[in-house]
mmCIF file of C-alpha atoms in Angstrom:
data_model
loop_
_atom_site.group_PDB
_atom_site.id
_atom_site.type_symbol
_atom_site.label_atom_id
_atom_site.label_comp_id
_atom_site.label_asym_id
_atom_site.label_seq_id
_atom_site.Cartn_x
_atom_site.Cartn_y
_atom_site.Cartn_z
ATOM 1 C CA MET A 197 -22.630 46.773 -31.108
ATOM 2 C CA GLU A 198 -20.919 45.660 -34.305
ATOM 3 C CA ALA A 199 -17.500 45.934 -32.648
ATOM 4 C CA PHE A 200 -18.752 43.915 -29.661
ATOM 5 C CA TRP A 201 -20.194 41.010 -31.683
ATOM 6 C CA ILE A 202 -17.335 40.795 -34.174
ATOM 7 C CA SER A 203 -14.728 40.931 -31.403
ATOM 8 C CA LEU A 204 -16.589 38.352 -29.306
ATOM 9 C CA ALA A 205 -16.811 35.891 -32.206
ATOM 10 C CA VAL A 206 -13.239 36.395 -33.445
ATOM 11 C CA ILE A 207 -11.636 36.085 -29.999
ATOM 12 C CA PHE A 208 -13.826 33.138 -28.939
ATOM 13 C CA VAL A 209 -12.752 31.196 -32.033
ATOM 14 C CA ALA A 210 -9.100 32.302 -31.712
ATOM 15 C CA GLU A 211 -9.060 31.131 -28.093
ATOM 16 C CA LEU A 212 -10.280 27.597 -28.860
ATOM 17 C CA GLY A 213 -7.310 25.274 -28.393
ATOM 18 C CA ASP A 214 -5.051 28.192 -27.433
ATOM 19 C CA LYS A 215 -2.486 27.798 -24.663
ATOM 20 C CA SER A 216 -4.466 29.996 -22.293
ATOM 21 C CA GLN A 217 -7.551 27.817 -22.755
ATOM 22 C CA LEU A 218 -5.425 24.801 -21.889
ATOM 23 C CA MET A 219 -4.114 26.729 -18.872
ATOM 24 C CA ALA A 220 -7.692 27.404 -17.777
ATOM 25 C CA MET A 221 -8.413 23.690 -17.978
ATOM 26 C CA THR A 222 -5.276 22.914 -15.979
ATOM 27 C CA PHE A 223 -6.003 25.501 -13.290
ATOM 28 C CA ALA A 224 -9.573 24.203 -13.029
ATOM 29 C CA THR A 225 -8.273 20.782 -12.033
ATOM 30 C CA ARG A 226 -6.404 22.334 -9.097
ATOM 31 C CA PHE A 227 -8.564 25.238 -7.913
ATOM 32 C CA LYS A 228 -12.233 26.044 -7.494
ATOM 33 C CA PRO A 229 -13.797 27.361 -10.714
ATOM 34 C CA TRP A 230 -14.791 30.845 -9.500
ATOM 35 C CA PRO A 231 -11.292 32.066 -8.559
ATOM 36 C CA VAL A 232 -9.984 30.657 -11.848
ATOM 37 C CA LEU A 233 -12.682 32.436 -13.850
ATOM 38 C CA ALA A 234 -12.191 35.642 -11.836
ATOM 39 C CA GLY A 235 -8.428 35.554 -12.449
ATOM 40 C CA ILE A 236 -8.961 34.984 -16.162
ATOM 41 C CA THR A 237 -11.457 37.833 -16.305
ATOM 42 C CA LEU A 238 -9.163 40.275 -14.469
ATOM 43 C CA ALA A 239 -6.121 39.458 -16.585
ATOM 44 C CA THR A 240 -8.102 39.459 -19.824
ATOM 45 C CA ALA A 241 -9.834 42.761 -19.088
ATOM 46 C CA VAL A 242 -6.500 44.474 -18.392
ATOM 47 C CA VAL A 243 -4.594 42.942 -21.324
ATOM 48 C CA HIS A 244 -7.418 43.636 -23.764
ATOM 49 C CA LEU A 245 -7.804 47.205 -22.500
ATOM 50 C CA VAL A 246 -4.104 47.727 -23.178
ATOM 51 C CA SER A 247 -4.565 45.995 -26.530
ATOM 52 C CA VAL A 248 -7.318 48.292 -27.720
ATOM 53 C CA GLY A 249 -5.286 51.279 -26.552
ATOM 54 C CA LEU A 250 -2.298 50.080 -28.541
ATOM 55 C CA GLY A 251 -4.496 49.262 -31.497
ATOM 56 C CA ARG A 252 -5.898 52.760 -31.488
ATOM 57 C CA LEU A 253 -2.466 54.390 -31.185
ATOM 58 C CA ALA A 254 0.044 52.268 -33.091
ATOM 59 C CA GLY A 255 -0.861 48.604 -33.578
ATOM 60 C CA ASP A 256 2.164 47.846 -35.694
ATOM 61 C CA LEU A 257 4.806 49.154 -33.250
ATOM 62 C CA ILE A 258 4.503 46.516 -30.486
ATOM 63 C CA PRO A 259 7.792 44.953 -29.352
ATOM 64 C CA THR A 260 6.407 41.471 -28.743
ATOM 65 C CA THR A 261 9.741 39.593 -28.831
ATOM 66 C CA ALA A 262 10.934 40.743 -25.401
ATOM 67 C CA ILE A 263 7.509 40.155 -23.875
ATOM 68 C CA THR A 264 7.359 36.683 -25.408
ATOM 69 C CA ILE A 265 10.771 35.740 -23.972
ATOM 70 C CA VAL A 266 9.858 36.946 -20.455
ATOM 71 C CA ALA A 267 6.560 35.056 -20.620
ATOM 72 C CA GLY A 268 8.390 31.902 -21.820
ATOM 73 C CA LEU A 269 10.826 32.048 -18.913
ATOM 74 C CA ALA A 270 7.946 32.621 -16.495
ATOM 75 C CA PHE A 271 6.168 29.524 -17.818
ATOM 76 C CA LEU A 272 9.293 27.424 -17.291
ATOM 77 C CA GLY A 273 9.334 28.753 -13.726
ATOM 78 C CA PHE A 274 5.655 27.804 -13.322
ATOM 79 C CA ALA A 275 6.520 24.297 -14.573
ATOM 80 C CA ALA A 276 9.298 23.871 -12.002
ATOM 81 C CA TRP A 277 7.090 25.244 -9.238
ATOM 82 C CA THR A 278 4.284 22.858 -10.200
ATOM 83 C CA LEU A 279 6.633 19.846 -10.280
ATOM 84 C CA ARG A 280 8.083 20.721 -6.898
ATOM 85 C CA GLY A 281 4.646 20.608 -5.373
ATOM 86 C CA ASP A 282 3.693 21.980 -2.005
ATOM 87 C CA GLU A 283 3.071 20.372 1.331
ATOM 88 C CA LEU A 284 0.396 21.875 3.538
ATOM 89 C CA THR A 285 0.177 21.549 7.278
ATOM 90 C CA ASP A 286 -3.276 20.758 8.661
ATOM 91 C CA ASP A 287 -3.700 24.410 9.630
ATOM 92 C CA GLU A 288 -2.680 25.587 6.158
ATOM 93 C CA ALA A 289 -5.024 23.084 4.534
ATOM 94 C CA GLN A 290 -7.922 24.517 6.513
ATOM 95 C CA LYS A 291 -6.951 28.055 5.509
ATOM 96 C CA ALA A 292 -6.681 26.967 1.857
ATOM 97 C CA LYS A 293 -10.210 25.624 1.969
ATOM 98 C CA ARG A 294 -11.477 28.942 3.311
ATOM 99 C CA THR A 295 -9.583 31.306 1.008
ATOM 100 C CA THR A 296 -9.318 31.645 -2.732
ATOM 101 C CA ARG A 297 -6.997 34.647 -2.838
ATOM 102 C CA SER A 298 -3.824 32.705 -3.688
ATOM 103 C CA ALA A 299 -5.568 30.910 -6.563
ATOM 104 C CA LEU A 300 -6.905 34.217 -7.849
ATOM 105 C CA VAL A 301 -3.445 35.806 -7.790
ATOM 106 C CA ALA A 302 -1.761 32.786 -9.419
ATOM 107 C CA VAL A 303 -4.312 32.586 -12.220
ATOM 108 C CA THR A 304 -4.359 36.352 -12.816
ATOM 109 C CA VAL A 305 -0.564 36.599 -13.077
ATOM 110 C CA ALA A 306 -0.259 33.485 -15.246
ATOM 111 C CA PHE A 307 -2.960 34.647 -17.641
ATOM 112 C CA PHE A 308 -1.646 38.187 -17.769
ATOM 113 C CA LEU A 309 1.792 36.925 -18.788
ATOM 114 C CA ALA A 310 0.369 34.344 -21.184
ATOM 115 C CA GLU A 311 -1.748 36.888 -23.016
ATOM 116 C CA LEU A 312 0.992 39.471 -23.540
ATOM 117 C CA GLY A 313 1.948 39.120 -27.182
ATOM 118 C CA ASP A 314 -0.480 36.216 -27.679
ATOM 119 C CA LYS A 315 -2.563 35.855 -30.822
ATOM 120 C CA THR A 316 -5.712 37.000 -29.001
ATOM 121 C CA MET A 317 -3.916 40.175 -27.880
ATOM 122 C CA LEU A 318 -2.718 40.797 -31.421
ATOM 123 C CA ALA A 319 -6.188 40.037 -32.791
ATOM 124 C CA THR A 320 -7.694 42.512 -30.321
ATOM 125 C CA ILE A 321 -5.169 45.166 -31.380
ATOM 126 C CA THR A 322 -6.049 44.548 -35.015
ATOM 127 C CA LEU A 323 -9.786 44.711 -34.328
ATOM 128 C CA ALA A 324 -9.308 47.955 -32.397
ATOM 129 C CA THR A 325 -7.718 49.566 -35.457
ATOM 130 C CA GLN A 326 -10.951 48.916 -37.369
ATOM 131 C CA TYR A 327 -13.734 49.227 -34.763
ATOM 132 C CA GLY A 328 -14.571 51.272 -31.693
ATOM 133 C CA TRP A 329 -12.357 50.658 -28.671
ATOM 134 C CA PHE A 330 -15.103 50.008 -26.096
ATOM 135 C CA GLY A 331 -17.043 47.464 -28.141
ATOM 136 C CA THR A 332 -13.809 45.759 -29.160
ATOM 137 C CA TRP A 333 -12.560 45.632 -25.559
ATOM 138 C CA LEU A 334 -15.837 44.336 -24.148
ATOM 139 C CA GLY A 335 -16.436 41.835 -26.959
ATOM 140 C CA SER A 336 -12.887 40.453 -26.917
ATOM 141 C CA THR A 337 -12.940 40.107 -23.135
ATOM 142 C CA VAL A 338 -16.327 38.348 -23.110
ATOM 143 C CA GLY A 339 -15.268 36.082 -26.002
ATOM 144 C CA MET A 340 -12.090 34.982 -24.270
ATOM 145 C CA VAL A 341 -13.715 34.486 -20.866
ATOM 146 C CA ALA A 342 -16.502 32.429 -22.493
ATOM 147 C CA ALA A 343 -13.988 30.161 -24.267
ATOM 148 C CA ASP A 344 -11.977 29.747 -21.073
ATOM 149 C CA ALA A 345 -15.136 29.082 -19.027
ATOM 150 C CA LEU A 346 -15.778 26.183 -21.392
ATOM 151 C CA ALA A 347 -12.246 24.919 -20.664
ATOM 152 C CA ILE A 348 -12.830 25.300 -16.914
ATOM 153 C CA ALA A 349 -15.933 23.107 -17.130
ATOM 154 C CA VAL A 350 -13.992 20.424 -19.006
ATOM 155 C CA GLY A 351 -11.062 20.718 -16.566
ATOM 156 C CA ARG A 352 -13.347 20.294 -13.561
ATOM 157 C CA MET A 353 -14.819 17.117 -15.043
ATOM 158 C CA LEU A 354 -11.360 15.688 -15.768
ATOM 159 C CA GLY A 355 -10.031 16.697 -12.356
ATOM 160 C CA LYS A 356 -12.569 14.536 -10.565
ATOM 161 C CA HIS A 357 -11.278 11.437 -12.349
ATOM 162 C CA LEU A 358 -7.504 11.954 -12.337
ATOM 163 C CA PRO A 359 -5.076 11.387 -9.446
ATOM 164 C CA GLU A 360 -3.314 14.505 -8.140
ATOM 165 C CA LYS A 361 0.102 13.223 -9.271
ATOM 166 C CA VAL A 362 -1.095 12.921 -12.890
ATOM 167 C CA ILE A 363 -2.599 16.410 -12.715
ATOM 168 C CA ARG A 364 0.637 17.859 -11.272
ATOM 169 C CA TYR A 365 2.839 16.234 -13.935
ATOM 170 C CA GLY A 366 0.403 17.183 -16.679
ATOM 171 C CA ALA A 367 0.255 20.791 -15.505
ATOM 172 C CA ALA A 368 4.048 20.989 -15.228
ATOM 173 C CA ALA A 369 4.410 19.526 -18.717
ATOM 174 C CA ALA A 370 1.865 21.977 -20.126
ATOM 175 C CA PHE A 371 3.642 24.954 -18.538
ATOM 176 C CA ALA A 372 7.012 23.679 -19.804
ATOM 177 C CA VAL A 373 5.697 23.185 -23.334
ATOM 178 C CA PHE A 374 4.176 26.678 -23.350
ATOM 179 C CA GLY A 375 7.434 28.123 -22.021
ATOM 180 C CA VAL A 376 9.539 26.419 -24.688
ATOM 181 C CA LEU A 377 7.093 27.396 -27.447
ATOM 182 C CA LEU A 378 7.147 31.020 -26.310
ATOM 183 C CA LEU A 379 10.949 31.012 -26.223
ATOM 184 C CA LEU A 380 11.132 29.485 -29.718
ATOM 185 C CA GLU A 381 8.495 31.782 -31.201
ATOM 186 C CA PRO A 382 10.845 34.756 -31.876
ATOM 187 C CA LEU A 383 13.245 32.445 -33.733
ATOM 188 C CA PHE A 384 10.585 31.444 -36.263
ATOM 189 C CA ALA A 385 8.744 34.746 -36.578
#
């Protein structure tokens, strides 16, 4: 239980104001909250399971530079895709209202890439070197999902009051900023 509570608290605090929390807020302005939260949970559970495994085996041997560069390029791609926008036919719009699979996939992939080499992943690895893997994994996952659920709630409130064009430009700008920051990170590490 100690590993669970310590990991939950550390990761919750580390996630506040983090890029993935801002991503959660952005996704929440575009998609329904449950697919966003499900995507975050899936990606977080997998990344943090890998993290505790790495932490238990060799926490100081992670090649984060290559992962950070790939994630940065992916975020620039997400920015361009968001700016381009999509046009739906009436039939597609009806299908989009009925399905949440595409939102789930988009959020899961984006969060998976964002969390690779992120401070919460590194914090989880570090915690796993000191505490039991299961409690660390469960606590870090719950802590991150709770922080991102808070961001989703804020994003949903903002999304009701902002025009779609502002949301699209804001999301594209956020993805671009994250991409550039990820690409610059290895230069200053």
